[in-house]
Amino acid sequence: MPELSLISIVLIVLLLLAVFTVAQGVRTVPQGQVWTVERFGAFTRLLSPGLNIIIPFVDGIGHKLNVQEVVLDIPEQSVITKDNATVAVDGIVYYRVMDPAKAAYAVQDLTQALVAMAMTNIRAVIGEMDLDQTLSSRDRINTSLLNILDGATDPWGAKVSRVEIRKIEPPETLIRAMNLQMTAERERRASVAKAEGEKQALVLQAEGRRDAALRDAEAREALAQAEANATRMVADAAAGAGADALRYFIAEKYVKAFEAMAANPSSRLVIVPMESAALAGGITQAMELLRGLPAAGPATPPASPGGGLLPGDRPWNRA
């Protein structure tokens, strides 16, 4: 009976040992990970996602690596720009393990190495730029960091696909100074724009006055030219047709002026201090001139009101 109990215990121990041995030899790798296998401490091969068999008690699992794209936070740090301004900067790095063996054995801690390298190169890139360039050149900073980190992590079997600077924040005192400077610059631009507008308005007004003066001068010149032409035509007509034509012209103007005065609706009383016989004689001479006949009497121009001379007449022309 004691012997049976001893045999049972031995069988149970052997069964447990077999189960443990099988468990040590069968490994299930999750999707998105790659495991390294070490035999007596030396790297031998990689285990892909799925069910894998290794030699129990001889092979062991070295490193469990995530081969998916990993988002790595870069801690915030203070960086001094080229013009000695201090800014707080942080960011993120997207990387992926391309060669698990190198990522496991070429660098001691891939994540820590990436963080340290990213922080160092952020200080180097921003330190070569002024504050204004730093605040307005995020794409340039991201591109520079991407090229540097991607080249540096290639021996580690990692691929940096993207670098993003999340925050570039100057100190509070510098932000207030920048706001004051921005306000002053906007006020200066508004003052300049207002002055330019007033200047343009004055220029346009001056040009308008100049154009108006030029047009007025042209109009006066045209009127003077017309009057000169009319005077020249009258002189030519008088020179060609003689004094009778000139007297006819003056008599016609005289009669028309009298008609206009009499037809004025605002004038209720018209006083004509003139010699009727002289006016009738002038009209008779005008009619005879129109018919091309010689004057019935002496060529005496019609008398003006009060016995004076008509416009355009001369004292020596009177009989």
PDB file of C-alpha atoms in Angstrom:
ATOM      1  CA  MET A   1       0.000   0.000   0.000  1.00  0.00           C
ATOM      2  CA  PRO A   2       2.761   2.480   0.782  1.00  0.00           C
ATOM      3  CA  GLU A   3       4.486   1.421  -2.430  1.00  0.00           C
ATOM      4  CA  LEU A   4       1.318   2.253  -4.436  1.00  0.00           C
ATOM      5  CA  SER A   5       1.156   5.692  -2.940  1.00  0.00           C
ATOM      6  CA  LEU A   6       4.798   6.329  -3.788  1.00  0.00           C
ATOM      7  CA  ILE A   7       4.265   5.250  -7.397  1.00  0.00           C
ATOM      8  CA  SER A   8       1.233   7.534  -7.694  1.00  0.00           C
ATOM      9  CA  ILE A   9       3.209  10.466  -6.402  1.00  0.00           C
ATOM     10  CA  VAL A  10       6.006   9.762  -8.886  1.00  0.00           C
ATOM     11  CA  LEU A  11       3.535   9.543 -11.780  1.00  0.00           C
ATOM     12  CA  ILE A  12       1.894  12.768 -10.763  1.00  0.00           C
ATOM     13  CA  VAL A  13       5.266  14.484 -10.566  1.00  0.00           C
ATOM     14  CA  LEU A  14       6.247  13.126 -13.981  1.00  0.00           C
ATOM     15  CA  LEU A  15       2.933  14.259 -15.444  1.00  0.00           C
ATOM     16  CA  LEU A  16       3.382  17.747 -14.040  1.00  0.00           C
ATOM     17  CA  LEU A  17       6.939  17.815 -15.341  1.00  0.00           C
ATOM     18  CA  ALA A  18       5.734  16.845 -18.806  1.00  0.00           C
ATOM     19  CA  VAL A  19       3.074  19.501 -18.774  1.00  0.00           C
ATOM     20  CA  PHE A  20       5.588  22.088 -17.642  1.00  0.00           C
ATOM     21  CA  THR A  21       8.044  20.957 -20.340  1.00  0.00           C
ATOM     22  CA  VAL A  22       5.429  21.248 -23.047  1.00  0.00           C
ATOM     23  CA  ALA A  23       4.446  24.663 -21.751  1.00  0.00           C
ATOM     24  CA  GLN A  24       8.053  25.786 -21.949  1.00  0.00           C
ATOM     25  CA  GLY A  25       8.396  24.547 -25.522  1.00  0.00           C
ATOM     26  CA  VAL A  26       5.163  26.044 -26.923  1.00  0.00           C
ATOM     27  CA  ARG A  27       4.879  29.827 -27.156  1.00  0.00           C
ATOM     28  CA  THR A  28       2.042  31.918 -28.580  1.00  0.00           C
ATOM     29  CA  VAL A  29       3.130  35.329 -29.914  1.00  0.00           C
ATOM     30  CA  PRO A  30       0.394  38.025 -30.121  1.00  0.00           C
ATOM     31  CA  GLN A  31      -0.255  39.916 -33.338  1.00  0.00           C
ATOM     32  CA  GLY A  32       1.874  43.047 -33.677  1.00  0.00           C
ATOM     33  CA  GLN A  33       4.776  41.645 -31.652  1.00  0.00           C
ATOM     34  CA  VAL A  34       7.983  39.783 -32.439  1.00  0.00           C
ATOM     35  CA  TRP A  35       9.922  37.821 -29.809  1.00  0.00           C
ATOM     36  CA  THR A  36      13.590  36.987 -29.820  1.00  0.00           C
ATOM     37  CA  VAL A  37      14.844  33.514 -28.910  1.00  0.00           C
ATOM     38  CA  GLU A  38      18.083  33.125 -26.951  1.00  0.00           C
ATOM     39  CA  ARG A  39      19.932  29.856 -26.521  1.00  0.00           C
ATOM     40  CA  PHE A  40      22.180  29.889 -23.484  1.00  0.00           C
ATOM     41  CA  GLY A  41      22.081  33.708 -23.649  1.00  0.00           C
ATOM     42  CA  ALA A  42      22.886  34.063 -27.380  1.00  0.00           C
ATOM     43  CA  PHE A  43      20.367  35.298 -29.931  1.00  0.00           C
ATOM     44  CA  THR A  44      19.277  32.558 -32.339  1.00  0.00           C
ATOM     45  CA  ARG A  45      16.043  33.502 -34.097  1.00  0.00           C
ATOM     46  CA  LEU A  46      12.767  35.457 -34.040  1.00  0.00           C
ATOM     47  CA  LEU A  47       9.314  34.242 -33.204  1.00  0.00           C
ATOM     48  CA  SER A  48       6.543  35.571 -35.474  1.00  0.00           C
ATOM     49  CA  PRO A  49       2.938  36.114 -34.320  1.00  0.00           C
ATOM     50  CA  GLY A  50       1.136  32.825 -33.767  1.00  0.00           C
ATOM     51  CA  LEU A  51       2.051  29.405 -32.325  1.00  0.00           C
ATOM     52  CA  ASN A  52       5.810  28.686 -32.064  1.00  0.00           C
ATOM     53  CA  ILE A  53       7.870  25.756 -30.730  1.00  0.00           C
ATOM     54  CA  ILE A  54      11.155  26.149 -28.924  1.00  0.00           C
ATOM     55  CA  ILE A  55      13.417  23.726 -27.133  1.00  0.00           C
ATOM     56  CA  PRO A  56      12.447  23.667 -23.454  1.00  0.00           C
ATOM     57  CA  PHE A  57      15.097  24.522 -20.892  1.00  0.00           C
ATOM     58  CA  VAL A  58      17.527  25.309 -23.746  1.00  0.00           C
ATOM     59  CA  ASP A  59      15.871  28.169 -25.610  1.00  0.00           C
ATOM     60  CA  GLY A  60      14.437  31.162 -23.841  1.00  0.00           C
ATOM     61  CA  ILE A  61      12.564  34.333 -24.735  1.00  0.00           C
ATOM     62  CA  GLY A  62      14.913  37.315 -24.831  1.00  0.00           C
ATOM     63  CA  HIS A  63      12.927  40.475 -25.806  1.00  0.00           C
ATOM     64  CA  LYS A  64       9.314  41.070 -26.681  1.00  0.00           C
ATOM     65  CA  LEU A  65       9.226  43.843 -29.273  1.00  0.00           C
ATOM     66  CA  ASN A  66       6.235  45.776 -30.569  1.00  0.00           C
ATOM     67  CA  VAL A  67       6.527  46.141 -34.353  1.00  0.00           C
ATOM     68  CA  GLN A  68       3.513  48.443 -34.685  1.00  0.00           C
ATOM     69  CA  GLU A  69       3.927  52.176 -35.143  1.00  0.00           C
ATOM     70  CA  VAL A  70       4.518  53.695 -31.733  1.00  0.00           C
ATOM     71  CA  VAL A  71       3.715  57.240 -30.605  1.00  0.00           C
ATOM     72  CA  LEU A  72       6.447  58.515 -28.310  1.00  0.00           C
ATOM     73  CA  ASP A  73       5.945  61.632 -26.180  1.00  0.00           C
ATOM     74  CA  ILE A  74       8.858  64.047 -25.953  1.00  0.00           C
ATOM     75  CA  PRO A  75       8.824  65.761 -22.535  1.00  0.00           C
ATOM     76  CA  GLU A  76       8.615  69.534 -22.314  1.00  0.00           C
ATOM     77  CA  GLN A  77      11.920  71.348 -22.031  1.00  0.00           C
ATOM     78  CA  SER A  78      13.198  74.936 -22.075  1.00  0.00           C
ATOM     79  CA  VAL A  79      15.082  75.911 -25.216  1.00  0.00           C
ATOM     80  CA  ILE A  80      17.061  79.107 -25.838  1.00  0.00           C
ATOM     81  CA  THR A  81      16.717  80.592 -29.314  1.00  0.00           C
ATOM     82  CA  LYS A  82      19.387  82.373 -31.328  1.00  0.00           C
ATOM     83  CA  ASP A  83      18.292  85.770 -30.005  1.00  0.00           C
ATOM     84  CA  ASN A  84      18.438  84.535 -26.370  1.00  0.00           C
ATOM     85  CA  ALA A  85      14.698  84.050 -25.905  1.00  0.00           C
ATOM     86  CA  THR A  86      13.567  81.106 -23.784  1.00  0.00           C
ATOM     87  CA  VAL A  87      10.682  78.972 -25.035  1.00  0.00           C
ATOM     88  CA  ALA A  88       9.031  75.820 -23.684  1.00  0.00           C
ATOM     89  CA  VAL A  89       8.923  73.062 -26.321  1.00  0.00           C
ATOM     90  CA  ASP A  90       7.517  69.550 -26.426  1.00  0.00           C
ATOM     91  CA  GLY A  91       6.540  67.170 -29.210  1.00  0.00           C
ATOM     92  CA  ILE A  92       5.773  63.637 -30.339  1.00  0.00           C
ATOM     93  CA  VAL A  93       7.686  61.114 -32.446  1.00  0.00           C
ATOM     94  CA  TYR A  94       6.152  58.353 -34.557  1.00  0.00           C
ATOM     95  CA  TYR A  95       8.467  55.399 -35.056  1.00  0.00           C
ATOM     96  CA  ARG A  96       8.307  51.727 -35.952  1.00  0.00           C
ATOM     97  CA  VAL A  97      10.662  48.799 -35.373  1.00  0.00           C
ATOM     98  CA  MET A  98      11.796  47.491 -38.757  1.00  0.00           C
ATOM     99  CA  ASP A  99      14.563  45.103 -37.610  1.00  0.00           C
ATOM    100  CA  PRO A 100      13.654  43.514 -34.251  1.00  0.00           C
ATOM    101  CA  ALA A 101      17.095  41.970 -33.787  1.00  0.00           C
ATOM    102  CA  LYS A 102      18.855  45.342 -34.055  1.00  0.00           C
ATOM    103  CA  ALA A 103      16.208  47.059 -31.940  1.00  0.00           C
ATOM    104  CA  ALA A 104      16.721  44.417 -29.239  1.00  0.00           C
ATOM    105  CA  TYR A 105      20.503  44.145 -29.213  1.00  0.00           C
ATOM    106  CA  ALA A 106      21.970  47.210 -31.016  1.00  0.00           C
ATOM    107  CA  VAL A 107      20.675  49.638 -28.365  1.00  0.00           C
ATOM    108  CA  GLN A 108      20.015  49.032 -24.711  1.00  0.00           C
ATOM    109  CA  ASP A 109      16.698  50.909 -24.494  1.00  0.00           C
ATOM    110  CA  LEU A 110      15.266  52.064 -27.807  1.00  0.00           C
ATOM    111  CA  THR A 111      12.550  54.273 -26.282  1.00  0.00           C
ATOM    112  CA  GLN A 112      14.920  56.077 -23.932  1.00  0.00           C
ATOM    113  CA  ALA A 113      17.456  56.548 -26.696  1.00  0.00           C
ATOM    114  CA  LEU A 114      14.829  58.088 -28.999  1.00  0.00           C
ATOM    115  CA  VAL A 115      13.616  60.479 -26.288  1.00  0.00           C
ATOM    116  CA  ALA A 116      17.133  61.645 -25.446  1.00  0.00           C
ATOM    117  CA  MET A 117      18.082  62.102 -29.096  1.00  0.00           C
ATOM    118  CA  ALA A 118      14.854  63.995 -29.891  1.00  0.00           C
ATOM    119  CA  MET A 119      15.308  66.403 -26.955  1.00  0.00           C
ATOM    120  CA  THR A 120      18.939  67.063 -27.883  1.00  0.00           C
ATOM    121  CA  ASN A 121      18.175  67.769 -31.521  1.00  0.00           C
ATOM    122  CA  ILE A 122      15.211  70.009 -30.655  1.00  0.00           C
ATOM    123  CA  ARG A 123      17.600  72.219 -28.693  1.00  0.00           C
ATOM    124  CA  ALA A 124      20.084  72.159 -31.575  1.00  0.00           C
ATOM    125  CA  VAL A 125      17.559  73.039 -34.308  1.00  0.00           C
ATOM    126  CA  ILE A 126      15.724  75.768 -32.396  1.00  0.00           C
ATOM    127  CA  GLY A 127      18.989  77.212 -31.073  1.00  0.00           C
ATOM    128  CA  GLU A 128      19.900  78.165 -34.662  1.00  0.00           C
ATOM    129  CA  MET A 129      16.676  80.143 -35.187  1.00  0.00           C
ATOM    130  CA  ASP A 130      15.342  83.474 -33.957  1.00  0.00           C
ATOM    131  CA  LEU A 131      12.183  83.619 -31.863  1.00  0.00           C
ATOM    132  CA  ASP A 132      10.058  84.849 -34.762  1.00  0.00           C
ATOM    133  CA  GLN A 133      11.368  82.065 -36.995  1.00  0.00           C
ATOM    134  CA  THR A 134      10.748  79.510 -34.261  1.00  0.00           C
ATOM    135  CA  LEU A 135       7.133  80.555 -33.829  1.00  0.00           C
ATOM    136  CA  SER A 136       6.421  80.639 -37.567  1.00  0.00           C
ATOM    137  CA  SER A 137       8.518  77.715 -38.876  1.00  0.00           C
ATOM    138  CA  ARG A 138       7.050  74.582 -37.317  1.00  0.00           C
ATOM    139  CA  ASP A 139       7.204  72.700 -40.601  1.00  0.00           C
ATOM    140  CA  ARG A 140      10.868  73.537 -41.006  1.00  0.00           C
ATOM    141  CA  ILE A 141      11.623  72.325 -37.461  1.00  0.00           C
ATOM    142  CA  ASN A 142       9.622  69.118 -37.983  1.00  0.00           C
ATOM    143  CA  THR A 143      11.409  68.349 -41.254  1.00  0.00           C
ATOM    144  CA  SER A 144      14.852  68.950 -39.765  1.00  0.00           C
ATOM    145  CA  LEU A 145      14.136  66.735 -36.753  1.00  0.00           C
ATOM    146  CA  LEU A 146      12.699  63.994 -38.952  1.00  0.00           C
ATOM    147  CA  ASN A 147      15.810  63.862 -41.145  1.00  0.00           C
ATOM    148  CA  ILE A 148      18.134  63.805 -38.131  1.00  0.00           C
ATOM    149  CA  LEU A 149      16.254  61.187 -36.115  1.00  0.00           C
ATOM    150  CA  ASP A 150      15.553  58.922 -39.070  1.00  0.00           C
ATOM    151  CA  GLY A 151      19.219  58.824 -39.999  1.00  0.00           C
ATOM    152  CA  ALA A 152      20.350  58.282 -36.409  1.00  0.00           C
ATOM    153  CA  THR A 153      17.917  55.426 -35.659  1.00  0.00           C
ATOM    154  CA  ASP A 154      18.677  53.415 -38.792  1.00  0.00           C
ATOM    155  CA  PRO A 155      21.475  51.405 -37.066  1.00  0.00           C
ATOM    156  CA  TRP A 156      18.998  50.587 -34.290  1.00  0.00           C
ATOM    157  CA  GLY A 157      16.554  48.955 -36.683  1.00  0.00           C
ATOM    158  CA  ALA A 158      13.885  51.643 -36.175  1.00  0.00           C
ATOM    159  CA  LYS A 159      12.215  53.927 -38.701  1.00  0.00           C
ATOM    160  CA  VAL A 160      11.071  57.407 -37.618  1.00  0.00           C
ATOM    161  CA  SER A 161       8.122  58.271 -39.865  1.00  0.00           C
ATOM    162  CA  ARG A 162       6.997  61.580 -38.412  1.00  0.00           C
ATOM    163  CA  VAL A 163       8.007  64.267 -35.893  1.00  0.00           C
ATOM    164  CA  GLU A 164       5.582  66.909 -34.638  1.00  0.00           C
ATOM    165  CA  ILE A 165       6.314  69.883 -32.368  1.00  0.00           C
ATOM    166  CA  ARG A 166       3.158  70.287 -30.284  1.00  0.00           C
ATOM    167  CA  LYS A 167       3.947  73.395 -28.270  1.00  0.00           C
ATOM    168  CA  ILE A 168       6.304  76.335 -28.639  1.00  0.00           C
ATOM    169  CA  GLU A 169       5.416  78.715 -25.826  1.00  0.00           C
ATOM    170  CA  PRO A 170       7.452  81.776 -24.791  1.00  0.00           C
ATOM    171  CA  PRO A 171       7.409  82.995 -21.161  1.00  0.00           C
ATOM    172  CA  GLU A 172       4.448  85.043 -19.920  1.00  0.00           C
ATOM    173  CA  THR A 173       6.472  88.271 -19.773  1.00  0.00           C
ATOM    174  CA  LEU A 174       7.610  87.801 -23.352  1.00  0.00           C
ATOM    175  CA  ILE A 175       4.047  87.091 -24.484  1.00  0.00           C
ATOM    176  CA  ARG A 176       2.864  90.377 -22.916  1.00  0.00           C
ATOM    177  CA  ALA A 177       5.701  92.248 -24.611  1.00  0.00           C
ATOM    178  CA  MET A 178       4.833  90.651 -27.945  1.00  0.00           C
ATOM    179  CA  ASN A 179       1.183  91.625 -27.528  1.00  0.00           C
ATOM    180  CA  LEU A 180       2.164  95.231 -26.820  1.00  0.00           C
ATOM    181  CA  GLN A 181       4.447  95.232 -29.836  1.00  0.00           C
ATOM    182  CA  MET A 182       1.699  93.787 -32.021  1.00  0.00           C
ATOM    183  CA  THR A 183      -0.783  96.410 -30.803  1.00  0.00           C
ATOM    184  CA  ALA A 184       1.693  99.214 -31.479  1.00  0.00           C
ATOM    185  CA  GLU A 185       2.406  97.840 -34.943  1.00  0.00           C
ATOM    186  CA  ARG A 186      -1.291  97.664 -35.778  1.00  0.00           C
ATOM    187  CA  GLU A 187      -1.824 101.230 -34.565  1.00  0.00           C
ATOM    188  CA  ARG A 188       1.137 102.366 -36.662  1.00  0.00           C
ATOM    189  CA  ARG A 189      -0.283 100.662 -39.740  1.00  0.00           C
ATOM    190  CA  ALA A 190      -3.686 102.253 -39.101  1.00  0.00           C
ATOM    191  CA  SER A 191      -2.088 105.700 -38.773  1.00  0.00           C
ATOM    192  CA  VAL A 192      -0.090 105.193 -41.950  1.00  0.00           C
ATOM    193  CA  ALA A 193      -3.174 103.995 -43.821  1.00  0.00           C
ATOM    194  CA  LYS A 194      -5.169 107.009 -42.601  1.00  0.00           C
ATOM    195  CA  ALA A 195      -2.396 109.403 -43.614  1.00  0.00           C
ATOM    196  CA  GLU A 196      -2.125 107.750 -47.014  1.00  0.00           C
ATOM    197  CA  GLY A 197      -5.877 108.079 -47.466  1.00  0.00           C
ATOM    198  CA  GLU A 198      -5.870 111.763 -46.529  1.00  0.00           C
ATOM    199  CA  LYS A 199      -2.923 112.378 -48.829  1.00  0.00           C
ATOM    200  CA  GLN A 200      -4.669 110.623 -51.697  1.00  0.00           C
ATOM    201  CA  ALA A 201      -7.835 112.638 -51.059  1.00  0.00           C
ATOM    202  CA  LEU A 202      -5.873 115.912 -51.140  1.00  0.00           C
ATOM    203  CA  VAL A 203      -4.117 114.853 -54.324  1.00  0.00           C
ATOM    204  CA  LEU A 204      -7.421 113.967 -55.973  1.00  0.00           C
ATOM    205  CA  GLN A 205      -8.960 117.268 -54.894  1.00  0.00           C
ATOM    206  CA  ALA A 206      -5.972 119.186 -56.276  1.00  0.00           C
ATOM    207  CA  GLU A 207      -6.173 117.258 -59.530  1.00  0.00           C
ATOM    208  CA  GLY A 208      -9.907 118.004 -59.704  1.00  0.00           C
ATOM    209  CA  ARG A 209      -9.302 121.717 -59.192  1.00  0.00           C
ATOM    210  CA  ARG A 210      -6.553 121.659 -61.785  1.00  0.00           C
ATOM    211  CA  ASP A 211      -8.742 119.881 -64.335  1.00  0.00           C
ATOM    212  CA  ALA A 212     -11.603 122.286 -63.622  1.00  0.00           C
ATOM    213  CA  ALA A 213      -9.281 125.280 -64.065  1.00  0.00           C
ATOM    214  CA  LEU A 214      -7.924 123.822 -67.300  1.00  0.00           C
ATOM    215  CA  ARG A 215     -11.408 123.208 -68.635  1.00  0.00           C
ATOM    216  CA  ASP A 216     -12.516 126.707 -67.566  1.00  0.00           C
ATOM    217  CA  ALA A 217      -9.506 128.215 -69.310  1.00  0.00           C
ATOM    218  CA  GLU A 218     -10.233 126.150 -72.414  1.00  0.00           C
ATOM    219  CA  ALA A 219     -13.859 127.311 -72.344  1.00  0.00           C
ATOM    220  CA  ARG A 220     -12.814 130.948 -72.000  1.00  0.00           C
ATOM    221  CA  GLU A 221     -10.293 130.488 -74.781  1.00  0.00           C
ATOM    222  CA  ALA A 222     -12.949 128.898 -77.011  1.00  0.00           C
ATOM    223  CA  LEU A 223     -15.391 131.728 -76.218  1.00  0.00           C
ATOM    224  CA  ALA A 224     -12.771 134.358 -76.954  1.00  0.00           C
ATOM    225  CA  GLN A 225     -11.895 132.565 -80.155  1.00  0.00           C
ATOM    226  CA  ALA A 226     -15.573 132.478 -81.142  1.00  0.00           C
ATOM    227  CA  GLU A 227     -15.973 136.167 -80.371  1.00  0.00           C
ATOM    228  CA  ALA A 228     -12.838 136.945 -82.343  1.00  0.00           C
ATOM    229  CA  ASN A 229     -14.136 134.895 -85.278  1.00  0.00           C
ATOM    230  CA  ALA A 230     -17.516 136.641 -85.084  1.00  0.00           C
ATOM    231  CA  THR A 231     -15.839 140.054 -84.971  1.00  0.00           C
ATOM    232  CA  ARG A 232     -13.622 139.072 -87.880  1.00  0.00           C
ATOM    233  CA  MET A 233     -16.632 137.891 -89.891  1.00  0.00           C
ATOM    234  CA  VAL A 234     -18.496 141.123 -89.167  1.00  0.00           C
ATOM    235  CA  ALA A 235     -15.432 143.124 -90.146  1.00  0.00           C
ATOM    236  CA  ASP A 236     -15.057 141.108 -93.343  1.00  0.00           C
ATOM    237  CA  ALA A 237     -18.743 141.566 -94.142  1.00  0.00           C
ATOM    238  CA  ALA A 238     -18.489 145.305 -93.467  1.00  0.00           C
ATOM    239  CA  ALA A 239     -15.391 145.554 -95.621  1.00  0.00           C
ATOM    240  CA  GLY A 240     -17.093 143.690 -98.465  1.00  0.00           C
ATOM    241  CA  ALA A 241     -20.641 145.127 -98.321  1.00  0.00           C
ATOM    242  CA  GLY A 242     -19.811 148.598 -97.081  1.00  0.00           C
ATOM    243  CA  ALA A 243     -21.115 150.714 -94.224  1.00  0.00           C
ATOM    244  CA  ASP A 244     -24.743 150.039 -95.148  1.00  0.00           C
ATOM    245  CA  ALA A 245     -24.468 146.368 -94.191  1.00  0.00           C
ATOM    246  CA  LEU A 246     -22.861 147.316 -90.898  1.00  0.00           C
ATOM    247  CA  ARG A 247     -25.674 149.764 -90.173  1.00  0.00           C
ATOM    248  CA  TYR A 248     -28.221 147.073 -90.984  1.00  0.00           C
ATOM    249  CA  PHE A 249     -26.569 144.674 -88.595  1.00  0.00           C
ATOM    250  CA  ILE A 250     -26.559 147.268 -85.791  1.00  0.00           C
ATOM    251  CA  ALA A 251     -30.180 148.196 -86.447  1.00  0.00           C
ATOM    252  CA  GLU A 252     -31.225 144.522 -86.315  1.00  0.00           C
ATOM    253  CA  LYS A 253     -29.515 144.028 -82.977  1.00  0.00           C
ATOM    254  CA  TYR A 254     -31.108 147.189 -81.672  1.00  0.00           C
ATOM    255  CA  VAL A 255     -34.621 146.066 -82.651  1.00  0.00           C
ATOM    256  CA  LYS A 256     -34.122 142.602 -81.161  1.00  0.00           C
ATOM    257  CA  ALA A 257     -32.946 144.084 -77.873  1.00  0.00           C
ATOM    258  CA  PHE A 258     -36.048 146.263 -77.762  1.00  0.00           C
ATOM    259  CA  GLU A 259     -38.288 143.233 -78.490  1.00  0.00           C
ATOM    260  CA  ALA A 260     -36.658 141.251 -75.697  1.00  0.00           C
ATOM    261  CA  MET A 261     -37.178 144.110 -73.269  1.00  0.00           C
ATOM    262  CA  ALA A 262     -40.810 144.463 -74.231  1.00  0.00           C
ATOM    263  CA  ALA A 263     -41.470 140.688 -74.064  1.00  0.00           C
ATOM    264  CA  ASN A 264     -40.064 140.296 -70.561  1.00  0.00           C
ATOM    265  CA  PRO A 265     -43.009 139.126 -68.374  1.00  0.00           C
ATOM    266  CA  SER A 266     -41.553 140.744 -65.274  1.00  0.00           C
ATOM    267  CA  SER A 267     -41.607 144.170 -66.897  1.00  0.00           C
ATOM    268  CA  ARG A 268     -45.041 145.794 -66.693  1.00  0.00           C
ATOM    269  CA  LEU A 269     -43.936 149.195 -67.950  1.00  0.00           C
ATOM    270  CA  VAL A 270     -41.366 149.939 -70.626  1.00  0.00           C
ATOM    271  CA  ILE A 271     -40.218 153.541 -71.080  1.00  0.00           C
ATOM    272  CA  VAL A 272     -38.666 154.147 -74.466  1.00  0.00           C
ATOM    273  CA  PRO A 273     -37.025 157.588 -74.613  1.00  0.00           C
ATOM    274  CA  MET A 274     -36.234 157.521 -78.331  1.00  0.00           C
ATOM    275  CA  GLU A 275     -37.113 159.305 -81.524  1.00  0.00           C
ATOM    276  CA  SER A 276     -39.715 157.311 -83.405  1.00  0.00           C
ATOM    277  CA  ALA A 277     -38.803 158.891 -86.704  1.00  0.00           C
ATOM    278  CA  ALA A 278     -35.181 157.862 -86.339  1.00  0.00           C
ATOM    279  CA  LEU A 279     -36.182 154.254 -85.453  1.00  0.00           C
ATOM    280  CA  ALA A 280     -38.566 154.087 -88.401  1.00  0.00           C
ATOM    281  CA  GLY A 281     -35.885 155.441 -90.706  1.00  0.00           C
ATOM    282  CA  GLY A 282     -33.445 152.809 -89.515  1.00  0.00           C
ATOM    283  CA  ILE A 283     -35.965 150.038 -90.080  1.00  0.00           C
ATOM    284  CA  THR A 284     -36.766 151.392 -93.554  1.00  0.00           C
ATOM    285  CA  GLN A 285     -33.112 151.417 -94.482  1.00  0.00           C
ATOM    286  CA  ALA A 286     -32.767 147.851 -93.190  1.00  0.00           C
ATOM    287  CA  MET A 287     -35.685 146.673 -95.340  1.00  0.00           C
ATOM    288  CA  GLU A 288     -34.252 148.397 -98.398  1.00  0.00           C
ATOM    289  CA  LEU A 289     -30.925 146.758 -97.816  1.00  0.00           C
ATOM    290  CA  LEU A 290     -32.652 143.364 -97.629  1.00  0.00           C
ATOM    291  CA  ARG A 291     -34.309 144.020-101.005  1.00  0.00           C
ATOM    292  CA  GLY A 292     -30.992 145.052-102.502  1.00  0.00           C
ATOM    293  CA  LEU A 293     -32.308 148.528-103.253  1.00  0.00           C
ATOM    294  CA  PRO A 294     -30.536 151.809-102.633  1.00  0.00           C
ATOM    295  CA  ALA A 295     -31.565 153.712 -99.566  1.00  0.00           C
ATOM    296  CA  ALA A 296     -34.378 156.244-100.025  1.00  0.00           C
ATOM    297  CA  GLY A 297     -32.627 158.914 -98.084  1.00  0.00           C
ATOM    298  CA  PRO A 298     -29.187 159.623 -96.871  1.00  0.00           C
ATOM    299  CA  ALA A 299     -27.428 156.764 -95.137  1.00  0.00           C
ATOM    300  CA  THR A 300     -28.105 157.964 -91.639  1.00  0.00           C
ATOM    301  CA  PRO A 301     -28.135 155.317 -88.859  1.00  0.00           C
ATOM    302  CA  PRO A 302     -31.052 155.255 -86.470  1.00  0.00           C
ATOM    303  CA  ALA A 303     -30.697 157.490 -83.493  1.00  0.00           C
ATOM    304  CA  SER A 304     -30.238 156.038 -80.052  1.00  0.00           C
ATOM    305  CA  PRO A 305     -32.664 156.763 -77.232  1.00  0.00           C
ATOM    306  CA  GLY A 306     -32.537 160.424 -76.308  1.00  0.00           C
ATOM    307  CA  GLY A 307     -31.045 161.428 -79.671  1.00  0.00           C
ATOM    308  CA  GLY A 308     -27.685 159.746 -78.999  1.00  0.00           C
ATOM    309  CA  LEU A 309     -25.628 157.432 -81.185  1.00  0.00           C
ATOM    310  CA  LEU A 310     -26.361 153.778 -81.798  1.00  0.00           C
ATOM    311  CA  PRO A 311     -23.822 151.216 -80.645  1.00  0.00           C
ATOM    312  CA  GLY A 312     -21.036 150.900 -83.232  1.00  0.00           C
ATOM    313  CA  ASP A 313     -21.720 154.324 -84.797  1.00  0.00           C
ATOM    314  CA  ARG A 314     -19.250 157.219 -84.919  1.00  0.00           C
ATOM    315  CA  PRO A 315     -19.985 160.911 -84.549  1.00  0.00           C
ATOM    316  CA  TRP A 316     -18.453 161.670 -87.959  1.00  0.00           C
ATOM    317  CA  ASN A 317     -20.889 159.237 -89.658  1.00  0.00           C
ATOM    318  CA  ARG A 318     -23.852 161.460 -88.824  1.00  0.00           C
ATOM    319  CA  ALA A 319     -25.005 164.007 -91.421  1.00  0.00           C
TER     320      ALA A 319
END
